[in-house]
PDB file of C-alpha atoms in Angstrom:
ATOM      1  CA  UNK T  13       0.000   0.000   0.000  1.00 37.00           C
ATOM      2  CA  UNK T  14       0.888   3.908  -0.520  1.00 39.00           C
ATOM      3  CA  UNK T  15       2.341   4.670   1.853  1.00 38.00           C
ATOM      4  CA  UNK T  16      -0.096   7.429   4.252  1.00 40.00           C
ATOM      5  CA  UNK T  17      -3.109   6.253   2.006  1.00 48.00           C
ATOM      6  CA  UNK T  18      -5.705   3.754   2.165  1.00 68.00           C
ATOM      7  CA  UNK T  19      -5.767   3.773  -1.843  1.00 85.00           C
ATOM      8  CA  UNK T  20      -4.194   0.957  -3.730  1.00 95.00           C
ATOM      9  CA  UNK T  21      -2.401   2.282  -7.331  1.00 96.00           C
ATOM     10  CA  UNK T  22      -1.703  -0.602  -9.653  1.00 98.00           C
ATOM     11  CA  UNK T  23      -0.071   0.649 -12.721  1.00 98.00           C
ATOM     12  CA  UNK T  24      -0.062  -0.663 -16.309  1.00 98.00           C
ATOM     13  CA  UNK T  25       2.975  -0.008 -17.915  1.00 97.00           C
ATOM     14  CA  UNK T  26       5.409  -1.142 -20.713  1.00 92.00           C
ATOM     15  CA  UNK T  27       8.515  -0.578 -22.249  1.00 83.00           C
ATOM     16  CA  UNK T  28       6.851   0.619 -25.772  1.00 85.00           C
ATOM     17  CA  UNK T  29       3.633   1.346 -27.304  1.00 85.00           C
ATOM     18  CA  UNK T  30       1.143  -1.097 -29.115  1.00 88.00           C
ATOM     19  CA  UNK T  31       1.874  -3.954 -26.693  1.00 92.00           C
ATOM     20  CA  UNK T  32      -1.872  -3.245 -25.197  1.00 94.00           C
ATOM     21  CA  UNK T  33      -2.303  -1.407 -21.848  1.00 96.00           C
ATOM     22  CA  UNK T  34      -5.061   0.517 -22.896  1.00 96.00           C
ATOM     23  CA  UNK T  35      -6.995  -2.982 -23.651  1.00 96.00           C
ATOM     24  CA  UNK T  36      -5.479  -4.574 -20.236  1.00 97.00           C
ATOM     25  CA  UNK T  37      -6.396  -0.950 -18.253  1.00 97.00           C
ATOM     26  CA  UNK T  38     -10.103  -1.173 -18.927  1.00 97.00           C
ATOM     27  CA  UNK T  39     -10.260  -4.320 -18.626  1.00 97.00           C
ATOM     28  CA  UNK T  40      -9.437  -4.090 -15.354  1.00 98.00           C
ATOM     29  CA  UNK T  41     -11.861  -1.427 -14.738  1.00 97.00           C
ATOM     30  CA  UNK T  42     -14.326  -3.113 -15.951  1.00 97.00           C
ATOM     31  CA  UNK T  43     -14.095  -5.827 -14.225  1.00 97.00           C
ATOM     32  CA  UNK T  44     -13.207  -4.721 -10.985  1.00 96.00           C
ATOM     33  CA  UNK T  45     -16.760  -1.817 -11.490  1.00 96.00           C
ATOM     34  CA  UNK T  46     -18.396  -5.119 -11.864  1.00 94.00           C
ATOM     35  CA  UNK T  47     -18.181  -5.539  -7.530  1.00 93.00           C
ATOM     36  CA  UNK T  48     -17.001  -2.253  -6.550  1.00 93.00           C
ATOM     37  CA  UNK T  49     -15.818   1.411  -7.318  1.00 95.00           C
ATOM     38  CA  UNK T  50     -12.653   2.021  -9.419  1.00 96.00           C
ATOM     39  CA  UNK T  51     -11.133   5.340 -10.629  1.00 97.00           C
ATOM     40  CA  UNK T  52      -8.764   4.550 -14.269  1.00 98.00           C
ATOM     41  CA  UNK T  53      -6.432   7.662 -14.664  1.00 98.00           C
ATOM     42  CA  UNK T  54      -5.508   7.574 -18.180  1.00 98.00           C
ATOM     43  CA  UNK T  55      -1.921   9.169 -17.738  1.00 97.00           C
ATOM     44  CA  UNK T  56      -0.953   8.849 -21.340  1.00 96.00           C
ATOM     45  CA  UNK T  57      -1.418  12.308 -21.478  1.00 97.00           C
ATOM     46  CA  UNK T  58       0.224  12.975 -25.265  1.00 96.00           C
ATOM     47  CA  UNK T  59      -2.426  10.663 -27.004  1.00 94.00           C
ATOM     48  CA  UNK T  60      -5.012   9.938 -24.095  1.00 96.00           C
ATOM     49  CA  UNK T  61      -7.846   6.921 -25.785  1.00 95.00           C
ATOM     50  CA  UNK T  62      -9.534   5.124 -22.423  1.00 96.00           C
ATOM     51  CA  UNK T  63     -12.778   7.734 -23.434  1.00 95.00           C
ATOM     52  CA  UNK T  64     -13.338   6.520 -26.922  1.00 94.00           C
ATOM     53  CA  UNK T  65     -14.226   3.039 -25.248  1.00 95.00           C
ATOM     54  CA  UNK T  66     -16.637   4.338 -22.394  1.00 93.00           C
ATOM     55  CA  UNK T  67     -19.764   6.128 -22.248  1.00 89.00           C
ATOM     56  CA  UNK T  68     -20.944   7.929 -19.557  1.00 90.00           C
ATOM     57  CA  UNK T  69     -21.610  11.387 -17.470  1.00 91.00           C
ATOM     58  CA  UNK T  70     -18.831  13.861 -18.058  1.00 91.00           C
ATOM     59  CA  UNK T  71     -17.790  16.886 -16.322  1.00 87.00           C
ATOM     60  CA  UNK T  72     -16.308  20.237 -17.763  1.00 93.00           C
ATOM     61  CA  UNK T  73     -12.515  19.959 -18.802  1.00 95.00           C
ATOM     62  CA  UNK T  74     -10.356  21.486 -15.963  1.00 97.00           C
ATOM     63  CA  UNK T  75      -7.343  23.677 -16.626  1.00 98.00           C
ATOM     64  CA  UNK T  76      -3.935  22.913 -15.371  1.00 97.00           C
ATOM     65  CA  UNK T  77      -1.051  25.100 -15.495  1.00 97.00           C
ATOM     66  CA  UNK T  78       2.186  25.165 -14.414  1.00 95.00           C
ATOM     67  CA  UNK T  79       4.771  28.221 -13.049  1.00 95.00           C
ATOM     68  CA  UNK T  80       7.224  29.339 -15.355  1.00 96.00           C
ATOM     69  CA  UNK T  81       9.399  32.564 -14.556  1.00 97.00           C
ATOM     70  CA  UNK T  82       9.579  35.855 -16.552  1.00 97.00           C
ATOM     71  CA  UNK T  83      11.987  38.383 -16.475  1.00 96.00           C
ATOM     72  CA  UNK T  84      11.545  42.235 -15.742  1.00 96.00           C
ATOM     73  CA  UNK T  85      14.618  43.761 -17.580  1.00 93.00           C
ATOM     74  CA  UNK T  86      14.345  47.298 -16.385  1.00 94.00           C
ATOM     75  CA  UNK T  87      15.209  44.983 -12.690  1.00 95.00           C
ATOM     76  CA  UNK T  88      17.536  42.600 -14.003  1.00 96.00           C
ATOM     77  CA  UNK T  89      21.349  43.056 -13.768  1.00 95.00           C
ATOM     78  CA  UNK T  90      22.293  40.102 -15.723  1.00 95.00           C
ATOM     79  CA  UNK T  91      24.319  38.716 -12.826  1.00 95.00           C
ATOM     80  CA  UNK T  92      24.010  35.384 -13.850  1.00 95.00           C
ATOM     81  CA  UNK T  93      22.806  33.680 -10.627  1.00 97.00           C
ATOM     82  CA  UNK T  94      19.572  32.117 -11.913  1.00 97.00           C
ATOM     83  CA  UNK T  95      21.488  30.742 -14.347  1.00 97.00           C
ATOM     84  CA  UNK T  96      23.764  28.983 -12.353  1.00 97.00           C
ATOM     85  CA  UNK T  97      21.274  28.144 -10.369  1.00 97.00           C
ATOM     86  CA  UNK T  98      19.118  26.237 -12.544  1.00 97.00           C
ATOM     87  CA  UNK T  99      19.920  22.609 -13.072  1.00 96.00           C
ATOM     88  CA  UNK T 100      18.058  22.194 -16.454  1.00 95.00           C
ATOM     89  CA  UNK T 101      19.448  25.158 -18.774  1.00 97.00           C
ATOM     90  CA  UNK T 102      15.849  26.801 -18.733  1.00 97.00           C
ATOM     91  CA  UNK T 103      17.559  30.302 -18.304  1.00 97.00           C
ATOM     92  CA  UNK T 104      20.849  31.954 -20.375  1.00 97.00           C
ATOM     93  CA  UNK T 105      22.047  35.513 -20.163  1.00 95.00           C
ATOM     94  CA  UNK T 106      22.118  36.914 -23.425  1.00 87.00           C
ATOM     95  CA  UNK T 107      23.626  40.166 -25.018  1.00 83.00           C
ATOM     96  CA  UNK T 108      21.632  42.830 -22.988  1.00 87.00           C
ATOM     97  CA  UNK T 109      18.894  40.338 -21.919  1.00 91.00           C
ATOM     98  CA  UNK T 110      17.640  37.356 -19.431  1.00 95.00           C
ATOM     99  CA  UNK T 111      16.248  34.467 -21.675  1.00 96.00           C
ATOM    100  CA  UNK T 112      13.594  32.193 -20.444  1.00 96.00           C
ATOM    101  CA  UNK T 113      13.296  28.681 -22.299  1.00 96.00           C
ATOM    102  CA  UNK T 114       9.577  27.767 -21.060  1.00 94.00           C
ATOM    103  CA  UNK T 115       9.732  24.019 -23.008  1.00 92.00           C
ATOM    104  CA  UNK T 116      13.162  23.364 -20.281  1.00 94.00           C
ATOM    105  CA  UNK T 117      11.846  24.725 -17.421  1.00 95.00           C
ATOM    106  CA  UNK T 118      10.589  21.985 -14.217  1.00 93.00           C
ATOM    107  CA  UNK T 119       8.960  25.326 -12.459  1.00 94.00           C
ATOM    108  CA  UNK T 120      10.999  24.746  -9.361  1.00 95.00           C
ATOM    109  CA  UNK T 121      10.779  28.497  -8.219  1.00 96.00           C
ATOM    110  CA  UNK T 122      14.483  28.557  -7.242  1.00 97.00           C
ATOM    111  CA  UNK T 123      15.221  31.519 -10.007  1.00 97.00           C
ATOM    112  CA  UNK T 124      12.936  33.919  -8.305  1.00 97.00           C
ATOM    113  CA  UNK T 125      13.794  33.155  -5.265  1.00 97.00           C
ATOM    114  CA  UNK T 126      17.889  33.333  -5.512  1.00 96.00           C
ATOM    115  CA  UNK T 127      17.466  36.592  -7.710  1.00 97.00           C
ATOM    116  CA  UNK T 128      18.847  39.291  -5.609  1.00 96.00           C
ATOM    117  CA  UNK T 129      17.486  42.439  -7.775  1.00 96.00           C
ATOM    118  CA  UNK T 130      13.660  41.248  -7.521  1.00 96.00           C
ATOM    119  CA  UNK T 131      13.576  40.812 -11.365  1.00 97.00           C
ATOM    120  CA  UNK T 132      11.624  37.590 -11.940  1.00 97.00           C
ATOM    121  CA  UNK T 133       8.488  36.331 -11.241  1.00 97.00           C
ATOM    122  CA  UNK T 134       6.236  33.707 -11.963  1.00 97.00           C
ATOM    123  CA  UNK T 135       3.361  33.069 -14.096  1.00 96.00           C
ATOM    124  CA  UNK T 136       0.900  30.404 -14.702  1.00 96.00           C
ATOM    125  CA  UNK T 137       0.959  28.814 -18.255  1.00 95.00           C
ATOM    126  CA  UNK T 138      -1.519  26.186 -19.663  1.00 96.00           C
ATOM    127  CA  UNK T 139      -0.003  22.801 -19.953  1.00 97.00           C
ATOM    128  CA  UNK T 140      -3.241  20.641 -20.391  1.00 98.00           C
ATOM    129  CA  UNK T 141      -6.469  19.964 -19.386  1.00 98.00           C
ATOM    130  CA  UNK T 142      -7.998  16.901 -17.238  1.00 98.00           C
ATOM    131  CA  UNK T 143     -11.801  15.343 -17.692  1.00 97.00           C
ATOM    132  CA  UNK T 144     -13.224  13.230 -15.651  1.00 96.00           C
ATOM    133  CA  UNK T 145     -15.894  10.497 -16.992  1.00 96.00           C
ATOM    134  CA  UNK T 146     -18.139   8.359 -14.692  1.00 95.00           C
ATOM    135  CA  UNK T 147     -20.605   5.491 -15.372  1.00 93.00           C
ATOM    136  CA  UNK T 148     -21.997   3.432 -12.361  1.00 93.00           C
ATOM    137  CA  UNK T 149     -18.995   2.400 -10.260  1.00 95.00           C
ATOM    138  CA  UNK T 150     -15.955   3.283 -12.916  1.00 96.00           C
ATOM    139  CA  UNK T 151     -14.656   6.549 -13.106  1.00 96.00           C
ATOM    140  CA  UNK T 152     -12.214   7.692 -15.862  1.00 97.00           C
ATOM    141  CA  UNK T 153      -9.877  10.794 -15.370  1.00 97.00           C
ATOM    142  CA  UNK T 154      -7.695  11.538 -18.340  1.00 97.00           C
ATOM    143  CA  UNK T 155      -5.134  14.287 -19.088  1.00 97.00           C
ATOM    144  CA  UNK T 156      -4.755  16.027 -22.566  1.00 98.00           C
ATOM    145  CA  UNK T 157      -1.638  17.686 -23.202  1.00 97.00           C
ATOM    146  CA  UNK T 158      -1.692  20.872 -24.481  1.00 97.00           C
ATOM    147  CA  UNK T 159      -0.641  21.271 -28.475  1.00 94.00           C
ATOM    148  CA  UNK T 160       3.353  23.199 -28.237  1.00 91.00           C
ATOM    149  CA  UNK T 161       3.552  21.866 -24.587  1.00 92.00           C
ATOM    150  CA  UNK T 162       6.666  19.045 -24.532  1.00 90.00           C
ATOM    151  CA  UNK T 163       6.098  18.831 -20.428  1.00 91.00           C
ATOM    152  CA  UNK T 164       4.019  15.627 -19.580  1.00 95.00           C
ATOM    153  CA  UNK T 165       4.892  14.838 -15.953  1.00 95.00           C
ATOM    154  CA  UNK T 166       3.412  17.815 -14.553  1.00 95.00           C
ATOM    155  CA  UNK T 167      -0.081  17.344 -16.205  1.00 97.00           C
ATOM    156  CA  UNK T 168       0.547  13.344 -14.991  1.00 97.00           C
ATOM    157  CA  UNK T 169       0.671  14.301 -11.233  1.00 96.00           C
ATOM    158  CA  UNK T 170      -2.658  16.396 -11.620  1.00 96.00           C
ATOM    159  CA  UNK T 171      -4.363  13.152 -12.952  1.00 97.00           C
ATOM    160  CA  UNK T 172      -3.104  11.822  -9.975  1.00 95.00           C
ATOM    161  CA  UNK T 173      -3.816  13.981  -7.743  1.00 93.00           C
ATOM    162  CA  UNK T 174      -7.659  14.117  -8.756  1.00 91.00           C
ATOM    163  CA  UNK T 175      -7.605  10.336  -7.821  1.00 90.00           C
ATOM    164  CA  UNK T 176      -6.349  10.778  -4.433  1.00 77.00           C
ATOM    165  CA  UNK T 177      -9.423   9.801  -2.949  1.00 79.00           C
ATOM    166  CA  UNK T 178     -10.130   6.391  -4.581  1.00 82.00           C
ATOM    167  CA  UNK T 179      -9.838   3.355  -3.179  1.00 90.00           C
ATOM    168  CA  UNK T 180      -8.664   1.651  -5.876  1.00 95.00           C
ATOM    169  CA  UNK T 181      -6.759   3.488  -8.181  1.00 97.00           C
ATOM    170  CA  UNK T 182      -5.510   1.749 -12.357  1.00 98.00           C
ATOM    171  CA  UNK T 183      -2.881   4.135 -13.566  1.00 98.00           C
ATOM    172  CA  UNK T 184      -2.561   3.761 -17.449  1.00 98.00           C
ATOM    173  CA  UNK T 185       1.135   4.822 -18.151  1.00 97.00           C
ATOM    174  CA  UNK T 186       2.531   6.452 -21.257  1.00 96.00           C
ATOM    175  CA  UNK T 187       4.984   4.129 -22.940  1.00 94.00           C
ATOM    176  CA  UNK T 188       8.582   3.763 -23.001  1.00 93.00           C
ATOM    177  CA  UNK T 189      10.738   3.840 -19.767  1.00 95.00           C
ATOM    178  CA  UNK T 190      11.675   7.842 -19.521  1.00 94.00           C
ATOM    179  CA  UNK T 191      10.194  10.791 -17.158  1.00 94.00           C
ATOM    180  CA  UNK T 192       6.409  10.621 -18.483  1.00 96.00           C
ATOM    181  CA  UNK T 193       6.412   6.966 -17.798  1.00 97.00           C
ATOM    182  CA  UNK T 194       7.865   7.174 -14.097  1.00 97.00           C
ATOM    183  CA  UNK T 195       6.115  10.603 -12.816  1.00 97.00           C
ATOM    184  CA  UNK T 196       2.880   7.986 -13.342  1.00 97.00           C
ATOM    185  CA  UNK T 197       4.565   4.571 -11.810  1.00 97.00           C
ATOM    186  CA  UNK T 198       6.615   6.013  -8.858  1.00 94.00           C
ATOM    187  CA  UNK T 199       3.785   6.548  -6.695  1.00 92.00           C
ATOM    188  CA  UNK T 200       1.744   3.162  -7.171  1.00 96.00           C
ATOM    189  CA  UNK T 201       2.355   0.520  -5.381  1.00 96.00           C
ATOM    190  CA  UNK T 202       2.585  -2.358  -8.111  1.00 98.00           C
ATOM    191  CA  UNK T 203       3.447  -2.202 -11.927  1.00 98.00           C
ATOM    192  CA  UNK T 204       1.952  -4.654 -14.260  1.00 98.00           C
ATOM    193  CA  UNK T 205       3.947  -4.865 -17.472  1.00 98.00           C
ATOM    194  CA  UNK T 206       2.393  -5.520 -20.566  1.00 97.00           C
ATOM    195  CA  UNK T 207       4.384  -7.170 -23.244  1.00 97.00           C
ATOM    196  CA  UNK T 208       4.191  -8.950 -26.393  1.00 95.00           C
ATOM    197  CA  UNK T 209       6.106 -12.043 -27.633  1.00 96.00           C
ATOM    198  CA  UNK T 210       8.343 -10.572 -29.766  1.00 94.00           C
ATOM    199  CA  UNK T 211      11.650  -9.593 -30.213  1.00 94.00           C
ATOM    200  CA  UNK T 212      10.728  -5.935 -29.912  1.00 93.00           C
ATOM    201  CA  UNK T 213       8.458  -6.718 -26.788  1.00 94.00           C
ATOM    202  CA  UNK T 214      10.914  -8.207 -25.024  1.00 96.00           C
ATOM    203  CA  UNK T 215      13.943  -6.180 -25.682  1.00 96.00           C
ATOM    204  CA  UNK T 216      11.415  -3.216 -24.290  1.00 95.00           C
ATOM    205  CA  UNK T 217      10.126  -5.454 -21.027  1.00 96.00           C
ATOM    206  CA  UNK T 218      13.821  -5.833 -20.370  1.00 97.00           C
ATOM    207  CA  UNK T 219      14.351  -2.079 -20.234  1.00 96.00           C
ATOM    208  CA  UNK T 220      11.023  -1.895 -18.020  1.00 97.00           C
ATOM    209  CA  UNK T 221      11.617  -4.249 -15.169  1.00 97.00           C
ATOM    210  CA  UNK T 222      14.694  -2.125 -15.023  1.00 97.00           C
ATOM    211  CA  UNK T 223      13.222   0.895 -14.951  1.00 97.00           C
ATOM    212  CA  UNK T 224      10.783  -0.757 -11.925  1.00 97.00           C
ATOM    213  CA  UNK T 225      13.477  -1.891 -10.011  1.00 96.00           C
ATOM    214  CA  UNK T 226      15.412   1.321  -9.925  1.00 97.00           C
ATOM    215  CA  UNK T 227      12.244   2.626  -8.239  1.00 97.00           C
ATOM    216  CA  UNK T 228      12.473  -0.094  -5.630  1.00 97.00           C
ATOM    217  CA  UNK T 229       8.680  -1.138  -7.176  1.00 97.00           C
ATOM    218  CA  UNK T 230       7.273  -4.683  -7.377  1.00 97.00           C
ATOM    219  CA  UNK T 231       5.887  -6.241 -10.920  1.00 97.00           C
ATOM    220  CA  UNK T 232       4.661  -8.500 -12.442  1.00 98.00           C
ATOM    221  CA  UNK T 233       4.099  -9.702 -16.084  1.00 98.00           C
ATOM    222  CA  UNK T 234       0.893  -9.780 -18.782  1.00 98.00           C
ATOM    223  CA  UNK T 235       1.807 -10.883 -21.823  1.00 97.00           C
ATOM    224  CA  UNK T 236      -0.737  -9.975 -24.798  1.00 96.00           C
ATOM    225  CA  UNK T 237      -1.113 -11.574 -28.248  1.00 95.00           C
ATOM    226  CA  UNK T 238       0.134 -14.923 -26.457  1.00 95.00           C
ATOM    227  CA  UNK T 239       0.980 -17.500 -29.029  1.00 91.00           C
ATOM    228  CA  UNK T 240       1.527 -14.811 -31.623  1.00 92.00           C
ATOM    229  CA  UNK T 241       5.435 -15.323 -31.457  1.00 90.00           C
ATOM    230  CA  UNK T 242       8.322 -16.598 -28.824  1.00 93.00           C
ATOM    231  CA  UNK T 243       6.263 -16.735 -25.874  1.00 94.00           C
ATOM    232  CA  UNK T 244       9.517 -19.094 -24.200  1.00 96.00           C
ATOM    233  CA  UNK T 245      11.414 -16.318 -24.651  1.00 96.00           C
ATOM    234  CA  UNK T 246       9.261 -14.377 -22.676  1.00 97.00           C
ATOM    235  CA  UNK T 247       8.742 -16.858 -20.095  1.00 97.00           C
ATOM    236  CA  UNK T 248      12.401 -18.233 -19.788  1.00 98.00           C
ATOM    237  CA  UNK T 249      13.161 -14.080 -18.800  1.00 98.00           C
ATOM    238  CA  UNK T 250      10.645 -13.952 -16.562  1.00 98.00           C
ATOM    239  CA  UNK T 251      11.847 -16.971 -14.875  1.00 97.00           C
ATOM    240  CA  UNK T 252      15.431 -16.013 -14.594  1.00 98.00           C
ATOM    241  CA  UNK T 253      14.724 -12.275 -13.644  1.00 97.00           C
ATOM    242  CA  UNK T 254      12.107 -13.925 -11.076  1.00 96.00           C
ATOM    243  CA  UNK T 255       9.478 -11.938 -12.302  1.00 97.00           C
ATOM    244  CA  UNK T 256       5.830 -13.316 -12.145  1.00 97.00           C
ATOM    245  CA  UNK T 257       3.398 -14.550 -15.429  1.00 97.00           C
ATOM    246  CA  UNK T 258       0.183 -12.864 -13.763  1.00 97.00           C
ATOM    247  CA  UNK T 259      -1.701 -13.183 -16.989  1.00 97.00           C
ATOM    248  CA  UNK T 260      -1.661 -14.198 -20.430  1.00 97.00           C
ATOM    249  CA  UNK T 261      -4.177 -12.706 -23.310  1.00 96.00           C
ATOM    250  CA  UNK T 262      -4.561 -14.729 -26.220  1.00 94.00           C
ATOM    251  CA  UNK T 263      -3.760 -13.884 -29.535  1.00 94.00           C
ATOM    252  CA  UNK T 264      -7.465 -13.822 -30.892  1.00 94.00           C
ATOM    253  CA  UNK T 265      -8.556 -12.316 -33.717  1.00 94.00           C
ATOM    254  CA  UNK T 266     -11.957 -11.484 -32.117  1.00 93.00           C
ATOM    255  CA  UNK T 267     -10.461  -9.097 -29.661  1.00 94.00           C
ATOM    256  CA  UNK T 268      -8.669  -7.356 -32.372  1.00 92.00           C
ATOM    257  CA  UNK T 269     -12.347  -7.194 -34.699  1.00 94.00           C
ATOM    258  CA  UNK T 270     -13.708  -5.830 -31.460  1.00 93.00           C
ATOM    259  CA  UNK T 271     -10.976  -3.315 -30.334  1.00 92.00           C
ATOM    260  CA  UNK T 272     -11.239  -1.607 -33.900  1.00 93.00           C
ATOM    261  CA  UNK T 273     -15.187  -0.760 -33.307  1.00 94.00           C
ATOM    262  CA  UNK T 274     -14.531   0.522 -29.428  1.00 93.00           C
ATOM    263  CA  UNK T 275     -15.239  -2.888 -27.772  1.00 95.00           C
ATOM    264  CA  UNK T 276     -13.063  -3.350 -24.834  1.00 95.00           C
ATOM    265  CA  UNK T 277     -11.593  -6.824 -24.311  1.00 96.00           C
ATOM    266  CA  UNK T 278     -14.320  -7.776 -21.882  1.00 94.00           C
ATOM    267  CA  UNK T 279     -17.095  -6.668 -23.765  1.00 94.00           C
ATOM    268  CA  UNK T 280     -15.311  -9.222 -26.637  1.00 95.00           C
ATOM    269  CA  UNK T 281     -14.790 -12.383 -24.119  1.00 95.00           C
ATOM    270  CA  UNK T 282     -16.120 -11.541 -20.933  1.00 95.00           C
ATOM    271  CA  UNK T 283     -15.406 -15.122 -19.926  1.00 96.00           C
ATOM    272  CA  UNK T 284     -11.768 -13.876 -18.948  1.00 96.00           C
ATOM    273  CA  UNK T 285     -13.709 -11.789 -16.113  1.00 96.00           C
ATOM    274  CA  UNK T 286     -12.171 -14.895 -13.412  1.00 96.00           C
ATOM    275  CA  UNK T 287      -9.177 -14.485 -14.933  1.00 97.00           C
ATOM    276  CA  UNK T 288      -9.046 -10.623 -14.527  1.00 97.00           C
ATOM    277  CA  UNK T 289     -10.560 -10.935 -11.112  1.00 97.00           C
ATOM    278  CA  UNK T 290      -7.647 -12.880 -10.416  1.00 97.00           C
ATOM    279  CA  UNK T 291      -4.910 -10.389 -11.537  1.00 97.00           C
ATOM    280  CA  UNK T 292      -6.223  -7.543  -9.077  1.00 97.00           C
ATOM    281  CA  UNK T 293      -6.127  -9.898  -6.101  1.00 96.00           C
ATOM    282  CA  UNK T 294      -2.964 -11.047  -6.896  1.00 96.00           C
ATOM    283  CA  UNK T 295      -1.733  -7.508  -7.723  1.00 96.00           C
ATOM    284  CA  UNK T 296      -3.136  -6.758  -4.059  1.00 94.00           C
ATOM    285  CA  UNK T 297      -1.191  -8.953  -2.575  1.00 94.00           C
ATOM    286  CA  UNK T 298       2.022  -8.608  -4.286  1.00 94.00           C
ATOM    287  CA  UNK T 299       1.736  -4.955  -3.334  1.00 92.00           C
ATOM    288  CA  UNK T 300       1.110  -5.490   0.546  1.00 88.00           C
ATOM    289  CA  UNK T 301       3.541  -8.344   0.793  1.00 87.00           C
ATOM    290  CA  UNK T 302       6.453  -6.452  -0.960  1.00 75.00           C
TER     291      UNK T 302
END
């Protein structure tokens, strides 16, 4: 469990896209709305699509900014300290001026506070907006990235923090293994990685469980399209790297057919709800036994 919550996050993550989170991530939700209440924070906040697969009551899209600093130049000096100070390049001194490079900037504050001339200040800039979707016990929060804005992981923690108060919380991760894909992982309590069997998929799970472990986070694995390709392979990693099988999906061309025309998996073969069932207990307790 988080720790100083009573939630439970369970994450659904990968080490690239296509390998089928999405699918796995409402599957979940739908199966676990079928006995109880479930948020789904679709943190893939660069190409959000959990709400072209659910129907329900929506709210009004909520604005989310983020503090970036501007410069007075009649104040500034130039001196250079901001500069110095900032550990991501976001600010240069140039020629007669104090340049400000929004797209670097992490909005720590230290520049305005360090400058000794008074000369910058902070203002709020859009960076996305979240929505929130319910129907009966499932509720769906999802972040859209601003177009121009390059910044995902501060749009991620809003999703996040909108969930706070769920009990049970499915975080569905960008892809890949960099910043976007930890700012939504680091906080859950178990990752479920989704991966294919494939020499692509599991090159890409190899980088994940990685990734997880530097983050001190247990995981387990769900491997989609099983029987598609070198499913060994997969499972001969796993077993070396001691990392658990929690589920397989098989490679069925009915899921696929249904996926295309906004059916979720469980809506194709809802006789994996056991199975599915299954996976969030076990994710439970591989979370509080960790």
């Amino acid at each position: 469990m988080t720790s100083g919550s009573t939630a439970f996050r369970l994450a659904i993550a990968s080490g690239k896209g296509g390998t089928g989170k999405t699918t796995l991530a409402l599957a979940l939700a739908e199966a676990q709305a079928q006995i109880g209440p479930v948020t789904l924070c679709d943190c893939d906040v660069e190409e959000p699509n959990a709400h072209l697969f659910l129907t329900g009551r929506s709210g009004p899209p909520q604005a989310v900014h983020r503090a970036v600093p501007r410069i007075d130049a009649q104040r500034c000096d130039r001196c250079g300290r901001c500069v110095d100070l900032c550990a991501f390049n976001a600010l240069a001194v140039g020629g007669d001026c104090t340049l400000v490079f929004d797209e670097l900037c992490h909005s720590c504050g230290g520049c305005a506070r360090i400058c000794p001339m008074g000369a910058i200040h902070e203002e709020n800039s859009l960076i996305g907006h979240i929505r929130q979707l319910r129907r009966d016990n499932l509720q769906l929060i999802s972040g859209t990235l601003a177009i121009g804005q390059v910044m995902a992981p501060p749009l991620i923690r809003a999703v996040l923090t909108d969930a706070a108060a769920a009990p049970l919380i499915l975080v569905d991760c960008p892809p890949g293994t960099s910043c976007p894909m930890i700012a939504a992982v680091r906080s859950c309590d178990v990752v479920l990685l989704v991966t294919e069997p494939t020499p692509f998929g599991l090159n890409d799970l190899k980088l994940a469980v990685a990734t997880v472990r530097l983050l001190g986070l247990p995981c387990a694995v769900v491997i989609n399209r099983a029987g598609s390709g070198n499913d060994a392979a997969v499972h001969q990693y796993c077993q070396a790297e001691q990392v658990p099988v929690a589920l397989e999906i098989p490679d069925d061309r009915r899921i696929a057919e249904g996926y295309s025309r906004g059916a979720t998996l469980l809506q194709t073969r809802p006789e994996l709800a056991p199975a599915l069932h299954r996976l969030l207990a076990d994710s439970i307790r591989l979370g509080r036994n960790a």
